[in-house]
Amino acid sequence: MDKITVKICSGTSCFVMGAAQIQALEFTPPADIADKIDIIEVRCMNLCKDTHAKYNRGPFVTVDNELIEEATYEKVVTKIRDVLKNKECQ
Ligand code: FES
């Protein structure tokens, strides 16, 4: 099974809003997902600069291209487990 790609915005806005805590996934992921994810830190996704208020607030994270707004460590882990479950059903 392909690994799940997790992109964590490390731009200043997302970083100060909590992306730093989410980056812990890279070093201390839960054991059940540790070998199933690739963590990539990316520069500002420009979602924080959206002037049409389409997006809520950061930190922004994508899990296999599904966007998580106001991301937290727990939200990201839950999304990863959901994606894994869906992949296992296919
Ligand atoms: S700093 Fe994360 S979207 Fe801009």
XYZ file of N, CA and C and ligand atoms in Angstrom:
274
model
N 0.845 -1.189 0.000
C 0.000 0.000 0.000
C 0.886 1.246 0.000
N 0.503 2.209 -0.843
C 1.246 3.472 -0.863
C 1.108 4.183 0.469
N 2.169 4.909 0.791
C 2.108 5.692 2.023
C 1.188 6.898 1.838
N 0.671 7.376 2.934
C -0.166 8.571 2.925
C 0.750 9.785 3.051
N 0.524 10.761 2.182
C 1.339 11.968 2.220
C 0.659 13.032 3.071
N 1.388 13.478 4.069
C 0.884 14.526 4.961
C 1.743 15.760 4.774
N 1.115 16.833 4.283
C 1.844 18.083 4.089
C 1.428 19.065 5.169
N 2.418 19.526 5.911
C 2.170 20.463 7.013
C 2.724 21.819 6.621
N 1.858 22.827 6.602
C 2.331 24.164 6.277
C 3.227 24.672 7.404
N 4.406 25.102 7.031
C 5.323 25.626 8.045
C 5.555 27.122 7.847
N 4.614 27.766 7.125
C 4.679 29.217 6.999
C 4.477 29.868 8.360
N 4.826 31.104 8.466
C 4.808 31.789 9.767
C 3.435 31.763 10.429
N 2.396 32.086 9.667
C 1.053 32.142 10.250
C 0.638 30.777 10.803
N 0.787 29.752 10.001
C 0.414 28.406 10.452
C 1.304 27.945 11.603
N 2.577 28.292 11.519
C 3.512 27.865 12.560
C 3.093 28.407 13.925
N 2.794 29.703 13.974
C 2.440 30.301 15.267
C 1.045 29.872 15.729
N 0.218 29.390 14.791
C -1.130 28.955 15.184
C -1.183 27.490 15.574
N -0.027 26.812 15.549
C -0.015 25.452 16.069
C 0.636 24.396 15.196
N 1.109 24.773 14.022
C 1.732 23.773 13.159
C 2.953 23.142 13.829
N 3.576 23.870 14.712
C 4.763 23.335 15.388
C 4.429 22.056 16.154
N 3.245 22.034 16.785
C 2.843 20.830 17.531
C 2.548 19.679 16.562
N 1.989 20.001 15.413
C 1.649 18.960 14.439
C 2.923 18.344 13.850
N 3.967 19.123 13.754
C 5.234 18.625 13.218
C 5.802 17.496 14.069
N 5.304 17.343 15.291
C 5.741 16.231 16.148
C 5.428 14.889 15.504
N 4.456 14.884 14.579
C 4.120 13.649 13.860
C 5.328 13.058 13.156
N 6.223 13.927 12.753
C 7.408 13.477 12.022
C 8.344 12.661 12.911
N 8.395 13.004 14.174
C 9.365 12.368 15.074
C 8.728 11.393 16.056
N 7.485 11.630 16.428
C 6.821 10.747 17.393
C 5.397 10.429 16.936
N 5.288 9.747 15.787
C 3.944 9.385 15.321
C 3.387 8.230 16.151
N 2.060 8.129 16.233
C 1.481 6.959 16.895
C 1.965 5.692 16.185
N 2.198 4.634 16.941
C 2.799 3.405 16.402
C 2.010 2.798 15.251
N 0.676 2.909 15.307
C -0.147 2.252 14.282
C -0.062 2.922 12.912
N 0.437 4.161 12.846
C 0.522 4.842 11.553
C 1.959 5.193 11.166
N 2.891 4.923 12.056
C 4.276 5.386 11.875
C 4.884 5.011 10.527
N 4.673 3.786 10.092
C 5.311 3.340 8.849
C 4.402 3.508 7.634
N 3.307 4.223 7.830
C 2.337 4.378 6.733
C 2.215 5.812 6.241
N 3.047 6.711 6.769
C 2.911 8.121 6.393
C 4.254 8.714 5.980
N 4.161 9.651 5.051
C 5.300 10.489 4.697
C 4.935 11.910 5.099
N 5.764 12.510 5.927
C 5.508 13.877 6.394
C 6.360 14.840 5.581
N 5.725 15.848 5.043
C 6.447 16.860 4.286
C 6.082 18.236 4.849
N 7.079 18.982 5.208
C 6.829 20.368 5.615
C 6.902 21.235 4.374
N 5.888 22.058 4.177
C 5.840 22.907 2.986
C 5.798 24.375 3.390
N 6.192 25.194 2.458
C 6.120 26.641 2.687
C 4.660 27.064 2.662
N 4.429 28.321 2.980
C 3.067 28.857 3.026
C 2.263 28.404 1.808
N 1.103 27.829 2.060
C 0.231 27.348 0.983
C -0.599 28.487 0.391
N -0.418 29.668 0.916
C -1.142 30.882 0.505
C -2.620 30.858 0.871
N -3.038 29.875 1.637
C -4.437 29.840 2.065
C -4.693 30.893 3.138
N -3.669 31.250 3.879
C -3.814 32.278 4.922
C -3.987 33.659 4.305
N -3.714 33.773 3.021
C -3.812 35.067 2.350
C -5.089 35.174 1.530
N -5.965 34.197 1.676
C -7.210 34.181 0.918
C -8.056 35.399 1.292
N -8.350 36.214 0.322
C -9.132 37.439 0.596
C -10.624 37.208 0.388
N -10.996 36.020 -0.083
C -12.415 35.745 -0.298
C -13.013 34.932 0.849
N -12.234 34.772 1.888
C -12.690 34.045 3.078
C -13.226 32.651 2.739
N -12.642 32.028 1.726
C -13.060 30.670 1.380
C -12.578 29.678 2.428
N -11.425 29.971 2.965
C -10.838 29.061 3.932
C -10.940 29.651 5.330
N -11.021 28.762 6.304
C -11.042 29.215 7.685
C -9.630 29.582 8.102
N -9.230 29.125 9.246
C -7.920 29.525 9.756
C -6.967 28.340 9.769
N -5.721 28.677 9.772
C -4.690 27.670 9.889
C -4.636 27.143 11.294
N -3.729 26.274 11.575
C -2.775 25.735 10.629
C -3.466 24.862 9.567
N -2.860 24.876 8.366
C -3.379 24.089 7.259
C -2.487 22.866 7.039
N -3.161 21.732 6.856
C -2.469 20.458 6.617
C -3.258 19.726 5.537
N -2.575 19.017 4.653
C -3.284 18.125 3.742
C -2.868 16.693 4.037
N -3.853 15.814 3.948
C -3.636 14.378 4.096
C -4.095 13.750 2.791
N -3.155 13.289 1.983
C -3.480 12.798 0.629
C -4.362 13.817 -0.113
N -3.960 15.072 -0.038
C -4.626 16.178 -0.742
C -5.976 16.592 -0.166
N -6.381 16.007 0.942
C -7.596 16.489 1.614
C -7.170 17.542 2.626
N -7.743 18.729 2.486
C -7.344 19.846 3.327
C -7.977 19.782 4.713
N -7.162 20.029 5.715
C -7.645 20.170 7.089
C -7.364 21.604 7.502
N -8.411 22.325 7.893
C -8.257 23.693 8.380
C -8.262 23.667 9.905
N -7.675 24.659 10.510
C -7.547 24.715 11.971
C -7.072 23.348 12.479
N -6.045 22.851 11.824
C -5.547 21.511 12.123
C -4.924 21.438 13.514
N -5.106 20.289 14.111
C -4.438 19.950 15.364
C -3.797 18.583 15.171
N -2.913 18.233 16.073
C -2.283 16.897 16.024
C -3.366 15.822 15.984
N -4.363 15.944 16.859
C -5.412 14.937 16.953
C -6.244 14.862 15.670
N -6.594 16.047 15.113
C -7.383 16.060 13.873
C -6.626 15.376 12.733
N -5.339 15.626 12.662
C -4.541 15.050 11.575
C -4.429 13.533 11.748
N -4.196 13.078 12.960
C -4.099 11.629 13.202
C -5.433 10.951 12.881
N -6.531 11.576 13.270
C -7.854 11.013 12.970
C -8.062 10.915 11.466
N -7.706 11.956 10.725
C -7.859 11.945 9.264
C -6.985 10.861 8.641
N -5.752 10.717 9.117
C -4.863 9.679 8.588
C -5.494 8.302 8.792
N -6.031 8.062 9.986
C -6.658 6.753 10.259
C -7.883 6.539 9.371
N -8.655 7.602 9.117
C -9.825 7.485 8.221
C -9.383 7.119 6.809
N -8.344 7.800 6.329
C -7.854 7.535 4.972
C -7.321 6.101 4.887
N -6.607 5.666 5.912
C -6.088 4.292 5.937
C -7.231 3.285 5.891
N -8.258 3.554 6.665
C -9.407 2.647 6.719
C -10.052 2.559 5.337
N -10.206 3.709 4.677
C -10.811 3.710 3.337
C -9.944 2.959 2.342
N -8.632 3.115 2.443
C -7.736 2.416 1.521
C -7.802 0.915 1.725
N -7.938 0.483 2.984
C -7.997 -0.941 3.278
C -9.290 -1.573 2.754
N -10.339 -0.752 2.631
C -11.630 -1.266 2.148
C -11.637 -1.390 0.632
N -10.720 -0.758 -0.050
C -10.737 -0.773 -1.513
C -10.096 -2.022 -2.067
S 1.345 30.205 6.536
Fe 0.181 28.421 6.182
S -1.079 28.924 4.506
Fe 0.149 30.663 4.803
